[in-house]
Amino acid sequence: MELTGKIIAVLPANSGVSSRTGNPWMSQEYVIEVPGQYPRKCVFRIFGEDRIKQFNIQNGEDVTVSFDIDAHEYNGRWFNEIRAYNVTRGAVAPAAAPQAAPQATPFPPQSAEAPFPPAQEPAGDGSTDDLPF
C-alpha cells in the first residue's frame, strides 16, 4: 500500500538489544498527513538503523510511503503495525478544492444504445411467467 502526504511529526527513535539474538535494533515512527477534504493522519514505523539513515525523513517533507500492514497479539490484545519499506520524496497533490456540484438530471441521458435489451413478449403457450426456467 502507499500513502502520499506531508510528514507532520518525527517521533523519537527507539532502540534496544534483542533478547533472542543479542543483536541491537532501532526503529523510528513518523506521522504522515494525507491531504483531502478530510485530511487523514497515519503513524508508520521504519525498522532498522540503516533504513532510518537511508530515508532521512524530516518534518515538513512531502513523501510517498510504501508500507505493509500487519497485526500481532500481546497479552490477549491485538495491535496493528504499519511498517514502511520504501519512502520517496515528491510533490503532494494539492488538497481537493471544493467544486461546484454538477447539474443533476432526473434521468440519465439517453444514448444511442439502450442499457438493457427490450423486454420480450411472453410465448404463445399462455404462460405469463417471464422467467426462462
JSON list of C-alpha atoms in Angstrom, two decimals:
[
{"chain": "A", "resi": 1, "resn": "MET", "atom": "CA", "xyz": [0.00, 0.00, 0.00]},
{"chain": "A", "resi": 2, "resn": "GLU", "atom": "CA", "xyz": [1.03, 3.60, -0.47]},
{"chain": "A", "resi": 3, "resn": "LEU", "atom": "CA", "xyz": [0.23, 6.96, 1.06]},
{"chain": "A", "resi": 4, "resn": "THR", "atom": "CA", "xyz": [1.34, 10.34, -0.24]},
{"chain": "A", "resi": 5, "resn": "GLY", "atom": "CA", "xyz": [1.37, 13.29, 2.11]},
{"chain": "A", "resi": 6, "resn": "LYS", "atom": "CA", "xyz": [3.36, 15.57, 4.38]},
{"chain": "A", "resi": 7, "resn": "ILE", "atom": "CA", "xyz": [5.35, 14.44, 7.41]},
{"chain": "A", "resi": 8, "resn": "ILE", "atom": "CA", "xyz": [3.87, 16.32, 10.38]},
{"chain": "A", "resi": 9, "resn": "ALA", "atom": "CA", "xyz": [5.77, 14.60, 13.22]},
{"chain": "A", "resi": 10, "resn": "VAL", "atom": "CA", "xyz": [9.05, 12.74, 13.64]},
{"chain": "A", "resi": 11, "resn": "LEU", "atom": "CA", "xyz": [8.85, 10.73, 16.85]},
{"chain": "A", "resi": 12, "resn": "PRO", "atom": "CA", "xyz": [11.92, 9.78, 18.93]},
{"chain": "A", "resi": 13, "resn": "ALA", "atom": "CA", "xyz": [13.86, 6.71, 17.83]},
{"chain": "A", "resi": 14, "resn": "ASN", "atom": "CA", "xyz": [13.58, 3.52, 19.88]},
{"chain": "A", "resi": 15, "resn": "SER", "atom": "CA", "xyz": [16.46, 1.09, 20.23]},
{"chain": "A", "resi": 16, "resn": "GLY", "atom": "CA", "xyz": [17.48, -1.92, 22.23]},
{"chain": "A", "resi": 17, "resn": "VAL", "atom": "CA", "xyz": [19.09, -5.33, 22.13]},
{"chain": "A", "resi": 18, "resn": "SER", "atom": "CA", "xyz": [17.18, -8.42, 21.07]},
{"chain": "A", "resi": 19, "resn": "SER", "atom": "CA", "xyz": [16.82, -10.87, 23.94]},
{"chain": "A", "resi": 20, "resn": "ARG", "atom": "CA", "xyz": [16.59, -13.74, 21.47]},
{"chain": "A", "resi": 21, "resn": "THR", "atom": "CA", "xyz": [19.59, -12.98, 19.23]},
{"chain": "A", "resi": 22, "resn": "GLY", "atom": "CA", "xyz": [21.56, -10.41, 21.22]},
{"chain": "A", "resi": 23, "resn": "ASN", "atom": "CA", "xyz": [21.70, -8.08, 18.20]},
{"chain": "A", "resi": 24, "resn": "PRO", "atom": "CA", "xyz": [20.99, -4.36, 18.55]},
{"chain": "A", "resi": 25, "resn": "TRP", "atom": "CA", "xyz": [17.90, -2.93, 16.85]},
{"chain": "A", "resi": 26, "resn": "MET", "atom": "CA", "xyz": [16.48, 0.52, 16.13]},
{"chain": "A", "resi": 27, "resn": "SER", "atom": "CA", "xyz": [13.11, 1.80, 14.92]},
{"chain": "A", "resi": 28, "resn": "GLN", "atom": "CA", "xyz": [11.51, 5.20, 14.47]},
{"chain": "A", "resi": 29, "resn": "GLU", "atom": "CA", "xyz": [7.93, 6.32, 13.96]},
{"chain": "A", "resi": 30, "resn": "TYR", "atom": "CA", "xyz": [6.62, 9.16, 11.80]},
{"chain": "A", "resi": 31, "resn": "VAL", "atom": "CA", "xyz": [3.19, 10.74, 11.30]},
{"chain": "A", "resi": 32, "resn": "ILE", "atom": "CA", "xyz": [2.06, 11.46, 7.74]},
{"chain": "A", "resi": 33, "resn": "GLU", "atom": "CA", "xyz": [-0.94, 13.62, 6.88]},
{"chain": "A", "resi": 34, "resn": "VAL", "atom": "CA", "xyz": [-2.73, 12.82, 3.62]},
{"chain": "A", "resi": 35, "resn": "PRO", "atom": "CA", "xyz": [-4.42, 15.91, 2.12]},
{"chain": "A", "resi": 36, "resn": "GLY", "atom": "CA", "xyz": [-8.04, 16.00, 1.05]},
{"chain": "A", "resi": 37, "resn": "GLN", "atom": "CA", "xyz": [-11.40, 17.37, 2.11]},
{"chain": "A", "resi": 38, "resn": "TYR", "atom": "CA", "xyz": [-10.94, 15.47, 5.37]},
{"chain": "A", "resi": 39, "resn": "PRO", "atom": "CA", "xyz": [-7.15, 15.10, 5.90]},
{"chain": "A", "resi": 40, "resn": "ARG", "atom": "CA", "xyz": [-6.12, 11.72, 7.31]},
{"chain": "A", "resi": 41, "resn": "LYS", "atom": "CA", "xyz": [-3.18, 11.02, 9.57]},
{"chain": "A", "resi": 42, "resn": "CYS", "atom": "CA", "xyz": [-1.28, 7.75, 9.87]},
{"chain": "A", "resi": 43, "resn": "VAL", "atom": "CA", "xyz": [1.63, 6.65, 12.05]},
{"chain": "A", "resi": 44, "resn": "PHE", "atom": "CA", "xyz": [4.17, 4.38, 10.35]},
{"chain": "A", "resi": 45, "resn": "ARG", "atom": "CA", "xyz": [7.37, 2.79, 11.54]},
{"chain": "A", "resi": 46, "resn": "ILE", "atom": "CA", "xyz": [10.74, 2.30, 9.89]},
{"chain": "A", "resi": 47, "resn": "PHE", "atom": "CA", "xyz": [12.71, -0.58, 11.33]},
{"chain": "A", "resi": 48, "resn": "GLY", "atom": "CA", "xyz": [16.50, -0.70, 11.10]},
{"chain": "A", "resi": 49, "resn": "GLU", "atom": "CA", "xyz": [19.13, 1.95, 11.67]},
{"chain": "A", "resi": 50, "resn": "ASP", "atom": "CA", "xyz": [20.37, 1.64, 8.10]},
{"chain": "A", "resi": 51, "resn": "ARG", "atom": "CA", "xyz": [16.91, 2.38, 6.63]},
{"chain": "A", "resi": 52, "resn": "ILE", "atom": "CA", "xyz": [16.30, 5.24, 9.06]},
{"chain": "A", "resi": 53, "resn": "LYS", "atom": "CA", "xyz": [19.53, 6.87, 7.89]},
{"chain": "A", "resi": 54, "resn": "GLN", "atom": "CA", "xyz": [18.89, 5.98, 4.23]},
{"chain": "A", "resi": 55, "resn": "PHE", "atom": "CA", "xyz": [15.43, 7.61, 4.14]},
{"chain": "A", "resi": 56, "resn": "ASN", "atom": "CA", "xyz": [16.46, 10.55, 6.41]},
{"chain": "A", "resi": 57, "resn": "ILE", "atom": "CA", "xyz": [12.86, 11.74, 6.79]},
{"chain": "A", "resi": 58, "resn": "GLN", "atom": "CA", "xyz": [12.48, 15.32, 8.02]},
{"chain": "A", "resi": 59, "resn": "ASN", "atom": "CA", "xyz": [9.47, 17.11, 9.48]},
{"chain": "A", "resi": 60, "resn": "GLY", "atom": "CA", "xyz": [7.52, 19.02, 6.79]},
{"chain": "A", "resi": 61, "resn": "GLU", "atom": "CA", "xyz": [8.70, 16.90, 3.84]},
{"chain": "A", "resi": 62, "resn": "ASP", "atom": "CA", "xyz": [6.31, 15.72, 1.13]},
{"chain": "A", "resi": 63, "resn": "VAL", "atom": "CA", "xyz": [6.77, 11.96, 0.69]},
{"chain": "A", "resi": 64, "resn": "THR", "atom": "CA", "xyz": [5.17, 8.83, -0.70]},
{"chain": "A", "resi": 65, "resn": "VAL", "atom": "CA", "xyz": [5.42, 5.93, 1.75]},
{"chain": "A", "resi": 66, "resn": "SER", "atom": "CA", "xyz": [5.12, 2.28, 0.66]},
{"chain": "A", "resi": 67, "resn": "PHE", "atom": "CA", "xyz": [4.21, 0.07, 3.60]},
{"chain": "A", "resi": 68, "resn": "ASP", "atom": "CA", "xyz": [2.86, -3.26, 4.80]},
{"chain": "A", "resi": 69, "resn": "ILE", "atom": "CA", "xyz": [0.17, -3.63, 7.45]},
{"chain": "A", "resi": 70, "resn": "ASP", "atom": "CA", "xyz": [0.33, -6.49, 9.95]},
{"chain": "A", "resi": 71, "resn": "ALA", "atom": "CA", "xyz": [-1.15, -7.26, 13.36]},
{"chain": "A", "resi": 72, "resn": "HIS", "atom": "CA", "xyz": [0.28, -9.11, 16.34]},
{"chain": "A", "resi": 73, "resn": "GLU", "atom": "CA", "xyz": [-1.11, -10.31, 19.66]},
{"chain": "A", "resi": 74, "resn": "TYR", "atom": "CA", "xyz": [0.40, -9.44, 23.04]},
{"chain": "A", "resi": 75, "resn": "ASN", "atom": "CA", "xyz": [-1.17, -10.44, 26.36]},
{"chain": "A", "resi": 76, "resn": "GLY", "atom": "CA", "xyz": [-4.54, -11.12, 24.76]},
{"chain": "A", "resi": 77, "resn": "ARG", "atom": "CA", "xyz": [-4.71, -7.80, 22.89]},
{"chain": "A", "resi": 78, "resn": "TRP", "atom": "CA", "xyz": [-4.15, -7.19, 19.20]},
{"chain": "A", "resi": 79, "resn": "PHE", "atom": "CA", "xyz": [-2.06, -4.35, 17.81]},
{"chain": "A", "resi": 80, "resn": "ASN", "atom": "CA", "xyz": [-1.67, -3.10, 14.23]},
{"chain": "A", "resi": 81, "resn": "GLU", "atom": "CA", "xyz": [1.75, -2.34, 12.84]},
{"chain": "A", "resi": 82, "resn": "ILE", "atom": "CA", "xyz": [2.34, -0.23, 9.75]},
{"chain": "A", "resi": 83, "resn": "ARG", "atom": "CA", "xyz": [5.91, -0.84, 8.64]},
{"chain": "A", "resi": 84, "resn": "ALA", "atom": "CA", "xyz": [7.35, 1.24, 5.78]},
{"chain": "A", "resi": 85, "resn": "TYR", "atom": "CA", "xyz": [9.72, -0.41, 3.34]},
{"chain": "A", "resi": 86, "resn": "ASN", "atom": "CA", "xyz": [10.22, 2.46, 0.90]},
{"chain": "A", "resi": 87, "resn": "VAL", "atom": "CA", "xyz": [10.00, 6.25, 1.08]},
{"chain": "A", "resi": 88, "resn": "THR", "atom": "CA", "xyz": [10.24, 8.52, -1.96]},
{"chain": "A", "resi": 89, "resn": "ARG", "atom": "CA", "xyz": [10.26, 12.28, -1.92]},
{"chain": "A", "resi": 90, "resn": "GLY", "atom": "CA", "xyz": [7.94, 14.15, -4.22]},
{"chain": "A", "resi": 91, "resn": "ALA", "atom": "CA", "xyz": [5.17, 16.67, -4.53]},
{"chain": "A", "resi": 92, "resn": "VAL", "atom": "CA", "xyz": [1.91, 16.08, -2.79]},
{"chain": "A", "resi": 93, "resn": "ALA", "atom": "CA", "xyz": [-1.23, 16.51, -4.85]},
{"chain": "A", "resi": 94, "resn": "PRO", "atom": "CA", "xyz": [-2.98, 19.70, -3.75]},
{"chain": "A", "resi": 95, "resn": "ALA", "atom": "CA", "xyz": [-5.95, 19.33, -1.45]},
{"chain": "A", "resi": 96, "resn": "ALA", "atom": "CA", "xyz": [-9.15, 18.84, -3.36]},
{"chain": "A", "resi": 97, "resn": "ALA", "atom": "CA", "xyz": [-10.75, 22.25, -3.76]},
{"chain": "A", "resi": 98, "resn": "PRO", "atom": "CA", "xyz": [-14.50, 22.37, -3.34]},
{"chain": "A", "resi": 99, "resn": "GLN", "atom": "CA", "xyz": [-16.06, 22.17, -6.78]},
{"chain": "A", "resi": 100, "resn": "ALA", "atom": "CA", "xyz": [-19.49, 23.21, -7.91]},
{"chain": "A", "resi": 101, "resn": "ALA", "atom": "CA", "xyz": [-21.87, 20.28, -7.89]},
{"chain": "A", "resi": 102, "resn": "PRO", "atom": "CA", "xyz": [-22.66, 19.04, -11.38]},
{"chain": "A", "resi": 103, "resn": "GLN", "atom": "CA", "xyz": [-26.17, 19.72, -12.62]},
{"chain": "A", "resi": 104, "resn": "ALA", "atom": "CA", "xyz": [-28.36, 16.83, -11.53]},
{"chain": "A", "resi": 105, "resn": "THR", "atom": "CA", "xyz": [-30.72, 15.44, -14.10]},
{"chain": "A", "resi": 106, "resn": "PRO", "atom": "CA", "xyz": [-33.78, 13.48, -13.06]},
{"chain": "A", "resi": 107, "resn": "PHE", "atom": "CA", "xyz": [-33.00, 10.72, -15.57]},
{"chain": "A", "resi": 108, "resn": "PRO", "atom": "CA", "xyz": [-29.72, 9.58, -17.10]},
{"chain": "A", "resi": 109, "resn": "PRO", "atom": "CA", "xyz": [-29.10, 10.95, -20.57]},
{"chain": "A", "resi": 110, "resn": "GLN", "atom": "CA", "xyz": [-30.42, 8.78, -23.39]},
{"chain": "A", "resi": 111, "resn": "SER", "atom": "CA", "xyz": [-27.77, 7.14, -25.51]},
{"chain": "A", "resi": 112, "resn": "ALA", "atom": "CA", "xyz": [-27.93, 5.58, -28.93]},
{"chain": "A", "resi": 113, "resn": "GLU", "atom": "CA", "xyz": [-27.90, 2.15, -27.31]},
{"chain": "A", "resi": 114, "resn": "ALA", "atom": "CA", "xyz": [-30.30, 1.19, -24.55]},
{"chain": "A", "resi": 115, "resn": "PRO", "atom": "CA", "xyz": [-28.56, -0.17, -21.43]},
{"chain": "A", "resi": 116, "resn": "PHE", "atom": "CA", "xyz": [-30.83, -3.25, -21.39]},
{"chain": "A", "resi": 117, "resn": "PRO", "atom": "CA", "xyz": [-32.32, -5.29, -24.20]},
{"chain": "A", "resi": 118, "resn": "PRO", "atom": "CA", "xyz": [-36.02, -4.70, -24.84]},
{"chain": "A", "resi": 119, "resn": "ALA", "atom": "CA", "xyz": [-38.49, -6.83, -22.90]},
{"chain": "A", "resi": 120, "resn": "GLN", "atom": "CA", "xyz": [-39.64, -9.91, -24.80]},
{"chain": "A", "resi": 121, "resn": "GLU", "atom": "CA", "xyz": [-43.27, -10.73, -25.28]},
{"chain": "A", "resi": 122, "resn": "PRO", "atom": "CA", "xyz": [-44.49, -13.89, -23.49]},
{"chain": "A", "resi": 123, "resn": "ALA", "atom": "CA", "xyz": [-44.50, -17.05, -25.53]},
{"chain": "A", "resi": 124, "resn": "GLY", "atom": "CA", "xyz": [-47.75, -18.11, -27.19]},
{"chain": "A", "resi": 125, "resn": "ASP", "atom": "CA", "xyz": [-48.20, -21.03, -24.74]},
{"chain": "A", "resi": 126, "resn": "GLY", "atom": "CA", "xyz": [-50.36, -18.87, -22.43]},
{"chain": "A", "resi": 127, "resn": "SER", "atom": "CA", "xyz": [-47.72, -18.64, -19.73]},
{"chain": "A", "resi": 128, "resn": "THR", "atom": "CA", "xyz": [-47.34, -15.27, -18.00]},
{"chain": "A", "resi": 129, "resn": "ASP", "atom": "CA", "xyz": [-44.11, -16.26, -16.28]},
{"chain": "A", "resi": 130, "resn": "ASP", "atom": "CA", "xyz": [-41.23, -14.31, -17.78]},
{"chain": "A", "resi": 131, "resn": "LEU", "atom": "CA", "xyz": [-38.51, -16.43, -16.19]},
{"chain": "A", "resi": 132, "resn": "PRO", "atom": "CA", "xyz": [-36.53, -18.51, -18.69]},
{"chain": "A", "resi": 133, "resn": "PHE", "atom": "CA", "xyz": [-36.51, -21.61, -16.48]}
]
